[in-house]
mmCIF file of C-alpha atoms and ligand atoms in Angstrom:
data_model
loop_
_atom_site.group_PDB
_atom_site.id
_atom_site.type_symbol
_atom_site.label_atom_id
_atom_site.label_comp_id
_atom_site.label_asym_id
_atom_site.label_seq_id
_atom_site.Cartn_x
_atom_site.Cartn_y
_atom_site.Cartn_z
ATOM 1 C CA MET A 22 50.142 -63.999 236.035
ATOM 2 C CA THR A 23 46.397 -64.765 236.441
ATOM 3 C CA LYS A 24 45.177 -62.461 239.136
ATOM 4 C CA VAL A 25 41.471 -63.132 240.721
ATOM 5 C CA LEU A 26 40.171 -60.177 242.368
ATOM 6 C CA VAL A 27 37.322 -60.248 244.759
ATOM 7 C CA ALA A 28 35.843 -56.620 244.973
ATOM 8 C CA THR A 29 32.963 -56.483 247.317
ATOM 9 C CA GLU A 30 31.926 -53.145 249.012
ATOM 10 C CA LYS A 31 29.779 -55.499 251.090
ATOM 11 C CA PRO A 32 31.941 -58.060 252.173
ATOM 12 C CA PHE A 33 31.264 -61.731 252.143
ATOM 13 C CA ALA A 34 31.620 -63.696 255.336
ATOM 14 C CA LYS A 35 35.433 -64.759 256.199
ATOM 15 C CA ALA A 36 34.439 -68.331 255.659
ATOM 16 C CA ALA A 37 33.430 -67.602 252.056
ATOM 17 C CA VAL A 38 36.494 -65.508 251.383
ATOM 18 C CA ASP A 39 38.774 -68.141 252.813
ATOM 19 C CA GLN A 40 37.111 -70.873 250.521
ATOM 20 C CA ILE A 41 37.191 -68.624 247.483
ATOM 21 C CA GLU A 42 40.940 -67.919 248.101
ATOM 22 C CA ALA A 43 41.629 -71.753 248.365
ATOM 23 C CA VAL A 44 39.828 -72.430 245.021
ATOM 24 C CA VAL A 45 41.847 -69.752 243.244
ATOM 25 C CA LYS A 46 45.129 -70.886 244.737
ATOM 26 C CA GLU A 47 44.516 -74.517 244.052
ATOM 27 C CA ALA A 48 44.020 -73.601 240.481
ATOM 28 C CA GLY A 49 47.531 -71.810 240.573
ATOM 29 C CA PHE A 50 46.161 -68.296 240.277
ATOM 30 C CA ASP A 51 46.921 -65.311 242.519
ATOM 31 C CA PHE A 52 44.315 -64.028 244.895
ATOM 32 C CA ALA A 53 43.538 -60.442 245.827
ATOM 33 C CA LEU A 54 40.784 -58.819 247.951
ATOM 34 C CA LEU A 55 39.304 -55.391 248.077
ATOM 35 C CA GLU A 56 36.488 -54.997 250.707
ATOM 36 C CA LYS A 57 34.414 -52.176 251.965
ATOM 37 C CA TYR A 58 36.117 -49.793 249.464
ATOM 38 C CA ALA A 59 35.029 -46.260 250.071
ATOM 39 C CA ASP A 60 35.023 -44.775 246.417
ATOM 40 C CA LYS A 61 35.209 -45.873 242.884
ATOM 41 C CA ALA A 62 38.871 -44.843 242.495
ATOM 42 C CA GLU A 63 39.857 -47.739 244.778
ATOM 43 C CA LEU A 64 38.169 -50.174 242.635
ATOM 44 C CA LEU A 65 39.430 -48.696 239.504
ATOM 45 C CA ASP A 66 43.103 -48.973 240.826
ATOM 46 C CA ALA A 67 42.417 -52.716 242.094
ATOM 47 C CA VAL A 68 41.230 -53.953 238.676
ATOM 48 C CA LYS A 69 44.146 -52.670 236.779
ATOM 49 C CA ASP A 70 45.966 -56.040 236.478
ATOM 50 C CA ALA A 71 43.061 -58.592 237.355
ATOM 51 C CA SER A 72 42.393 -61.098 234.922
ATOM 52 C CA ALA A 73 39.169 -62.156 236.703
ATOM 53 C CA LEU A 74 36.820 -60.331 238.989
ATOM 54 C CA ILE A 75 34.298 -61.480 241.549
ATOM 55 C CA VAL A 76 31.674 -58.812 242.594
ATOM 56 C CA ARG A 77 28.393 -58.580 244.386
ATOM 57 C CA SER A 78 25.995 -55.737 243.700
ATOM 58 C CA ASP A 79 29.264 -53.595 242.925
ATOM 59 C CA LYS A 80 28.825 -51.514 239.853
ATOM 60 C CA VAL A 81 31.069 -52.803 236.998
ATOM 61 C CA THR A 82 30.529 -49.855 234.693
ATOM 62 C CA SER A 83 32.298 -49.267 231.280
ATOM 63 C CA GLU A 84 34.977 -47.260 233.310
ATOM 64 C CA VAL A 85 35.669 -50.040 235.522
ATOM 65 C CA VAL A 86 35.990 -52.583 232.533
ATOM 66 C CA GLU A 87 38.223 -50.146 230.755
ATOM 67 C CA ALA A 88 40.416 -49.781 233.470
ATOM 68 C CA ALA A 89 40.797 -53.566 233.756
ATOM 69 C CA LYS A 90 43.148 -54.095 230.772
ATOM 70 C CA GLU A 91 43.783 -57.842 231.549
ATOM 71 C CA LEU A 92 40.199 -58.678 232.451
ATOM 72 C CA LYS A 93 38.910 -61.806 230.683
ATOM 73 C CA ILE A 94 35.910 -62.545 233.084
ATOM 74 C CA VAL A 95 33.693 -60.863 235.607
ATOM 75 C CA VAL A 96 31.426 -62.922 237.798
ATOM 76 C CA ARG A 97 28.538 -61.534 239.706
ATOM 77 C CA ALA A 98 28.410 -63.817 242.731
ATOM 78 C CA GLY A 99 24.522 -63.755 242.851
ATOM 79 C CA ALA A 100 21.615 -63.662 240.672
ATOM 80 C CA GLY A 101 20.753 -60.196 239.365
ATOM 81 C CA TYR A 102 23.397 -58.867 237.061
ATOM 82 C CA ASP A 103 21.831 -55.419 236.423
ATOM 83 C CA ASN A 104 25.006 -53.929 238.107
ATOM 84 C CA LEU A 105 27.173 -55.145 235.210
ATOM 85 C CA ASP A 106 27.571 -53.110 232.057
ATOM 86 C CA LEU A 107 27.189 -56.037 229.514
ATOM 87 C CA ASP A 108 27.605 -53.999 226.550
ATOM 88 C CA ALA A 109 31.019 -52.794 228.038
ATOM 89 C CA CYS A 110 32.117 -56.286 228.854
ATOM 90 C CA THR A 111 31.164 -57.482 225.253
ATOM 91 C CA ALA A 112 33.012 -54.602 223.698
ATOM 92 C CA ASN A 113 36.048 -55.350 225.651
ATOM 93 C CA ASP A 114 35.973 -59.291 225.200
ATOM 94 C CA VAL A 115 35.148 -59.736 228.768
ATOM 95 C CA VAL A 116 32.983 -62.650 229.671
ATOM 96 C CA ALA A 117 30.194 -61.768 232.068
ATOM 97 C CA MET A 118 28.507 -64.531 234.478
ATOM 98 C CA ASN A 119 26.106 -64.698 237.232
ATOM 99 C CA THR A 120 25.793 -67.667 239.854
ATOM 100 C CA PRO A 121 21.883 -68.386 239.634
ATOM 101 C CA GLY A 122 20.228 -70.230 242.473
ATOM 102 C CA GLN A 123 23.324 -70.071 244.804
ATOM 103 C CA ASN A 124 21.910 -67.484 247.268
ATOM 104 C CA SER A 125 18.150 -68.093 246.567
ATOM 105 C CA ASN A 126 17.296 -69.753 249.838
ATOM 106 C CA ALA A 127 18.751 -66.865 251.996
ATOM 107 C CA VAL A 128 16.793 -64.351 250.002
ATOM 108 C CA ALA A 129 13.373 -66.476 250.619
ATOM 109 C CA GLU A 130 14.168 -66.835 254.136
ATOM 110 C CA LEU A 131 14.504 -63.185 254.569
ATOM 111 C CA ALA A 132 11.267 -62.413 252.868
ATOM 112 C CA PHE A 133 9.470 -64.381 255.499
ATOM 113 C CA GLY A 134 11.427 -62.921 258.151
ATOM 114 C CA MET A 135 10.322 -59.587 257.301
ATOM 115 C CA MET A 136 6.709 -60.689 256.672
ATOM 116 C CA ILE A 137 6.395 -62.182 260.154
ATOM 117 C CA ALA A 138 8.107 -59.022 261.662
ATOM 118 C CA MET A 139 5.375 -56.886 259.946
ATOM 119 C CA ALA A 140 2.463 -59.268 260.755
ATOM 120 C CA ARG A 141 3.625 -59.114 264.501
ATOM 121 C CA ASN A 142 3.783 -55.242 264.696
ATOM 122 C CA ALA A 143 7.580 -55.521 264.918
ATOM 123 C CA TYR A 144 7.186 -57.172 268.170
ATOM 124 C CA ASN A 145 5.838 -54.271 269.980
ATOM 125 C CA GLY A 146 3.546 -56.123 272.296
ATOM 126 C CA THR A 147 0.257 -55.708 270.407
ATOM 127 C CA ALA A 148 -1.771 -58.534 268.740
ATOM 128 C CA GLY A 149 -0.626 -59.203 265.271
ATOM 129 C CA THR A 150 -1.890 -61.551 262.641
ATOM 130 C CA GLU A 151 -0.664 -65.000 261.394
ATOM 131 C CA LEU A 152 0.443 -66.094 257.798
ATOM 132 C CA ARG A 153 -1.308 -69.394 257.964
ATOM 133 C CA GLY A 154 -4.225 -69.530 255.596
ATOM 134 C CA LYS A 155 -3.309 -66.193 253.724
ATOM 135 C CA LYS A 156 -2.760 -66.133 250.145
ATOM 136 C CA ILE A 157 0.553 -65.335 248.842
ATOM 137 C CA GLY A 158 1.405 -64.578 245.277
ATOM 138 C CA ILE A 159 4.840 -65.110 243.970
ATOM 139 C CA HIS A 160 5.604 -62.752 241.089
ATOM 140 C CA ALA A 161 8.132 -64.327 239.007
ATOM 141 C CA TYR A 162 8.766 -68.051 239.632
ATOM 142 C CA GLY A 163 12.528 -68.557 239.419
ATOM 143 C CA ASN A 164 15.131 -69.906 241.898
ATOM 144 C CA VAL A 165 14.066 -67.499 244.859
ATOM 145 C CA GLY A 166 10.259 -67.996 244.071
ATOM 146 C CA LEU A 167 10.546 -71.671 244.363
ATOM 147 C CA TYR A 168 12.037 -71.516 247.664
ATOM 148 C CA VAL A 169 9.324 -68.934 248.807
ATOM 149 C CA ALA A 170 6.603 -71.458 247.604
ATOM 150 C CA LYS A 171 8.008 -74.157 249.813
ATOM 151 C CA ILE A 172 8.402 -72.101 252.770
ATOM 152 C CA ALA A 173 4.940 -70.752 252.377
ATOM 153 C CA GLN A 174 3.422 -74.114 251.921
ATOM 154 C CA GLY A 175 5.204 -75.197 255.102
ATOM 155 C CA MET A 176 3.537 -72.285 256.912
ATOM 156 C CA GLY A 177 0.048 -73.155 255.646
ATOM 157 C CA MET A 178 -0.228 -70.312 253.121
ATOM 158 C CA GLU A 179 -2.210 -70.716 249.872
ATOM 159 C CA VAL A 180 0.284 -70.233 247.108
ATOM 160 C CA TYR A 181 -0.137 -68.599 243.677
ATOM 161 C CA ALA A 182 2.335 -67.785 241.006
ATOM 162 C CA PHE A 183 2.615 -65.759 237.875
ATOM 163 C CA ASP A 184 5.667 -66.092 235.508
ATOM 164 C CA PRO A 185 4.998 -65.910 231.747
ATOM 165 C CA PHE A 186 8.341 -67.761 231.104
ATOM 166 C CA VAL A 187 7.541 -70.805 233.457
ATOM 167 C CA SER A 188 4.693 -73.383 232.236
ATOM 168 C CA ALA A 189 1.514 -73.845 234.266
ATOM 169 C CA GLU A 190 2.371 -77.521 234.352
ATOM 170 C CA LYS A 191 5.700 -76.725 236.171
ATOM 171 C CA ILE A 192 4.051 -74.501 238.681
ATOM 172 C CA LYS A 193 1.184 -76.944 239.456
ATOM 173 C CA ALA A 194 3.555 -79.907 239.886
ATOM 174 C CA ASP A 195 4.942 -77.967 242.813
ATOM 175 C CA GLY A 196 1.536 -77.681 244.364
ATOM 176 C CA VAL A 197 1.168 -73.974 243.437
ATOM 177 C CA THR A 198 -1.710 -72.208 241.632
ATOM 178 C CA PRO A 199 -0.682 -70.559 238.467
ATOM 179 C CA VAL A 200 -2.637 -67.657 237.442
ATOM 180 C CA ASP A 201 -2.942 -66.111 233.991
ATOM 181 C CA SER A 202 -2.103 -62.466 234.470
ATOM 182 C CA VAL A 203 -0.152 -60.292 236.912
ATOM 183 C CA GLU A 204 -3.460 -58.331 237.589
ATOM 184 C CA GLU A 205 -5.012 -61.705 238.715
ATOM 185 C CA LEU A 206 -2.027 -62.284 240.830
ATOM 186 C CA TYR A 207 -2.330 -58.991 242.656
ATOM 187 C CA SER A 208 -5.868 -59.048 243.025
ATOM 188 C CA THR A 209 -6.087 -62.664 244.408
ATOM 189 C CA CYS A 210 -3.304 -62.335 247.079
ATOM 190 C CA GLN A 211 -2.996 -60.403 250.267
ATOM 191 C CA TYR A 212 0.662 -61.076 250.376
ATOM 192 C CA VAL A 213 2.823 -60.525 246.966
ATOM 193 C CA SER A 214 6.406 -61.444 246.974
ATOM 194 C CA LEU A 215 8.210 -59.767 244.287
ATOM 195 C CA HIS A 216 11.156 -61.787 242.301
ATOM 196 C CA ILE A 217 11.301 -60.016 238.905
ATOM 197 C CA PRO A 218 14.614 -58.824 237.550
ATOM 198 C CA ALA A 219 15.437 -55.142 236.994
ATOM 199 C CA THR A 220 15.331 -54.658 233.215
ATOM 200 C CA PRO A 221 14.194 -51.614 230.922
ATOM 201 C CA GLN A 222 10.777 -53.615 230.744
ATOM 202 C CA THR A 223 10.328 -54.176 234.328
ATOM 203 C CA LYS A 224 11.540 -50.684 235.558
ATOM 204 C CA GLU A 225 8.650 -48.938 237.677
ATOM 205 C CA SER A 226 6.400 -51.619 236.405
ATOM 206 C CA ILE A 227 5.087 -52.160 240.130
ATOM 207 C CA ASN A 228 2.800 -49.089 239.826
ATOM 208 C CA PHE A 229 -0.461 -47.686 241.331
ATOM 209 C CA ASP A 230 -2.722 -49.603 239.010
ATOM 210 C CA LEU A 231 -1.288 -52.964 239.834
ATOM 211 C CA LEU A 232 -0.869 -52.274 243.674
ATOM 212 C CA SER A 233 -4.363 -50.852 243.980
ATOM 213 C CA LYS A 234 -5.797 -54.325 243.064
ATOM 214 C CA MET A 235 -4.421 -55.829 246.077
ATOM 215 C CA PRO A 236 -7.040 -56.991 248.782
ATOM 216 C CA LYS A 237 -7.471 -55.261 252.011
ATOM 217 C CA GLY A 238 -4.429 -55.738 254.270
ATOM 218 C CA GLY A 239 -2.252 -55.986 251.119
ATOM 219 C CA VAL A 240 1.578 -56.386 251.801
ATOM 220 C CA LEU A 241 4.177 -56.169 249.003
ATOM 221 C CA VAL A 242 7.459 -57.823 249.906
ATOM 222 C CA ASN A 243 10.173 -56.712 247.773
ATOM 223 C CA THR A 244 13.441 -58.640 247.923
ATOM 224 C CA ALA A 245 14.137 -57.827 244.152
ATOM 225 C CA ARG A 246 15.122 -54.394 243.318
ATOM 226 C CA LYS A 247 13.942 -51.009 244.237
ATOM 227 C CA GLU A 248 14.048 -50.032 240.539
ATOM 228 C CA VAL A 249 10.896 -52.287 239.759
ATOM 229 C CA ILE A 250 8.791 -50.188 242.148
ATOM 230 C CA HIS A 251 7.281 -46.973 240.851
ATOM 231 C CA GLU A 252 8.038 -44.995 244.093
ATOM 232 C CA ALA A 253 5.864 -42.188 243.481
ATOM 233 C CA ASP A 254 2.917 -44.528 242.889
ATOM 234 C CA MET A 255 3.676 -46.464 246.009
ATOM 235 C CA ILE A 256 3.778 -43.232 248.295
ATOM 236 C CA LYS A 257 0.357 -42.217 246.559
ATOM 237 C CA LEU A 258 -1.162 -45.741 247.439
ATOM 238 C CA MET A 259 0.087 -45.690 250.953
ATOM 239 C CA ASN A 260 -1.357 -42.423 251.497
ATOM 240 C CA GLU A 261 -4.700 -43.391 250.053
ATOM 241 C CA ARG A 262 -4.837 -46.804 251.644
ATOM 242 C CA GLU A 263 -4.108 -46.970 255.424
ATOM 243 C CA ASP A 264 -4.286 -50.682 255.263
ATOM 244 C CA PHE A 265 -1.245 -51.293 252.824
ATOM 245 C CA CYS A 266 2.054 -52.381 253.971
ATOM 246 C CA TYR A 267 5.364 -52.294 251.977
ATOM 247 C CA ILE A 268 8.357 -54.354 252.983
ATOM 248 C CA SER A 269 11.617 -54.008 251.067
ATOM 249 C CA ASP A 270 15.152 -55.507 251.238
ATOM 250 C CA ILE A 271 16.552 -52.119 250.060
ATOM 251 C CA ALA A 272 15.874 -48.434 250.927
ATOM 252 C CA PRO A 273 13.772 -46.570 248.437
ATOM 253 C CA ASP A 274 15.476 -43.487 246.817
ATOM 254 C CA ASN A 275 13.341 -41.074 249.124
ATOM 255 C CA LYS A 276 13.276 -42.681 252.371
ATOM 256 C CA ASN A 277 11.751 -39.496 254.219
ATOM 257 C CA ASP A 278 8.573 -39.820 252.112
ATOM 258 C CA PHE A 279 7.840 -43.118 253.896
ATOM 259 C CA ALA A 280 8.147 -41.865 257.371
ATOM 260 C CA PRO A 281 4.593 -40.719 257.713
ATOM 261 C CA PHE A 282 3.579 -44.315 257.261
ATOM 262 C CA GLY A 283 4.618 -45.543 260.731
ATOM 263 C CA GLY A 284 4.650 -49.198 261.069
ATOM 264 C CA ARG A 285 3.294 -49.909 257.563
ATOM 265 C CA PHE A 286 6.797 -49.923 255.965
ATOM 266 C CA PHE A 287 10.120 -51.721 256.609
ATOM 267 C CA PHE A 288 13.378 -51.317 254.778
ATOM 268 C CA THR A 289 16.612 -53.005 255.497
ATOM 269 C CA PRO A 290 19.275 -50.362 255.538
ATOM 270 C CA LYS A 291 21.757 -52.523 253.341
ATOM 271 C CA LYS A 292 20.532 -55.145 250.926
ATOM 272 C CA MET A 293 20.533 -58.206 253.321
ATOM 273 C CA GLY A 294 18.778 -61.011 251.451
ATOM 274 C CA ALA A 295 21.914 -62.778 250.270
ATOM 275 C CA GLN A 296 23.748 -61.850 253.446
ATOM 276 C CA THR A 297 24.424 -65.200 255.115
ATOM 277 C CA ALA A 298 27.460 -67.194 255.374
ATOM 278 C CA GLU A 299 25.994 -70.082 253.651
ATOM 279 C CA ALA A 300 24.806 -67.776 250.595
ATOM 280 C CA ASN A 301 28.235 -66.150 250.464
ATOM 281 C CA ILE A 302 29.900 -69.480 250.476
ATOM 282 C CA ASN A 303 27.685 -71.007 247.883
ATOM 283 C CA ALA A 304 27.598 -67.904 245.570
ATOM 284 C CA GLY A 305 31.372 -66.903 246.017
ATOM 285 C CA VAL A 306 32.705 -70.413 245.690
ATOM 286 C CA ALA A 307 30.581 -71.081 242.398
ATOM 287 C CA ALA A 308 31.924 -67.719 241.181
ATOM 288 C CA ALA A 309 35.591 -68.911 241.868
ATOM 289 C CA ASN A 310 34.934 -72.267 240.248
ATOM 290 C CA GLN A 311 33.223 -70.679 237.194
ATOM 291 C CA ILE A 312 36.324 -68.732 236.559
ATOM 292 C CA VAL A 313 38.725 -71.599 236.914
ATOM 293 C CA ASP A 314 36.567 -73.563 234.620
ATOM 294 C CA PHE A 315 36.481 -70.645 232.112
ATOM 295 C CA ILE A 316 40.063 -69.916 232.121
ATOM 296 C CA LYS A 317 41.311 -73.426 232.033
ATOM 297 C CA ASN A 318 38.555 -75.046 229.944
ATOM 298 C CA GLY A 319 36.653 -72.277 228.297
ATOM 299 C CA ASN A 320 33.445 -73.196 229.891
ATOM 300 C CA THR A 321 30.829 -70.356 229.355
ATOM 301 C CA THR A 322 27.735 -72.047 230.746
ATOM 302 C CA PHE A 323 26.877 -69.303 232.819
ATOM 303 C CA LYS A 324 27.728 -66.542 230.538
ATOM 304 C CA VAL A 325 24.958 -63.664 230.403
ATOM 305 C CA ASN A 326 26.496 -61.205 227.773
ATOM 306 C CA LYS A 327 26.394 -61.652 223.984
HETATM 307 C C1 LIG B 4 21.302 -60.987 243.943
HETATM 308 O O1 LIG B 4 21.104 -60.596 243.034
HETATM 309 O O2 LIG B 4 21.878 -62.135 244.001
HETATM 310 C C2 LIG B 4 21.054 -60.480 245.181
HETATM 311 O O3 LIG B 4 20.472 -59.190 245.187
HETATM 312 C C3 LIG B 4 22.176 -60.199 246.277
HETATM 313 O O4 LIG B 4 22.931 -59.142 246.134
HETATM 314 P P1 LIG B 4 24.280 -58.820 247.130
HETATM 315 O O5 LIG B 4 25.281 -59.919 246.798
HETATM 316 O O6 LIG B 4 24.652 -57.650 246.858
HETATM 317 O O7 LIG B 4 23.907 -59.081 248.521
#
């Protein structure tokens, strides 16, 4: 028996679940669903006999991997796989994958939705500002960054990008201006949209020194991870600079510390960037297809562990 378990504390849209189930059953595998689970014990129980696991931001710790005695593959239906314990996967012969690019447009659209809401003072009846003509810096020019660039261009923004892993030629070919350093990006752009992954190197890397380089009226848009922000530095900066705004698709650890900043911050209560029916279908179905292709053909194209 090959059981494919979809374990998502934050559920996919029903249409996505239906399509994932169809892919799994078409391959001759069993399908199981665990949604909105309240505690880890439910997940530990559900994975016991699963051969394959599809998750979102759900934490796949060593405890989960070790409880899943039949597990061969776990796919994070999404981009960032900082929620998977890759060493535990490797140690237990479990292949770990992500589905890069599948939910990127949804994340980019949310970044603009949040920027416009902030620029228009949360639609409170007062005069706001426009995005057209403003400079936006894309910090990490991957799948989401590319969509952010295209939307920004459509809105008439001047688009800059910094990414040490992407050539200046590639960035220029998209009509985007590459800059040589992260400091240059932050000092040039009133808006910065953050798309770096959460790794030991990037953790808390968005700190006071960097943020304080942003011009007057600076707005940081974070649809990446809260871990990359140095939260104490952000609070210090917002205390010192009454012009600075912070928008995040994830609540910070200490929400109450941001309360005094009034309309200069906005957080989604739950990570919402990839929460569209389209993104759920794209990422969920890609995950199911990757599982089928791995189990039947050994395809490890999207493997992220060693
Ligand atoms: C990702 O890394 O793909 C996004 O952060 C989406 O996360 P989610 O699946 O928990 O919405």
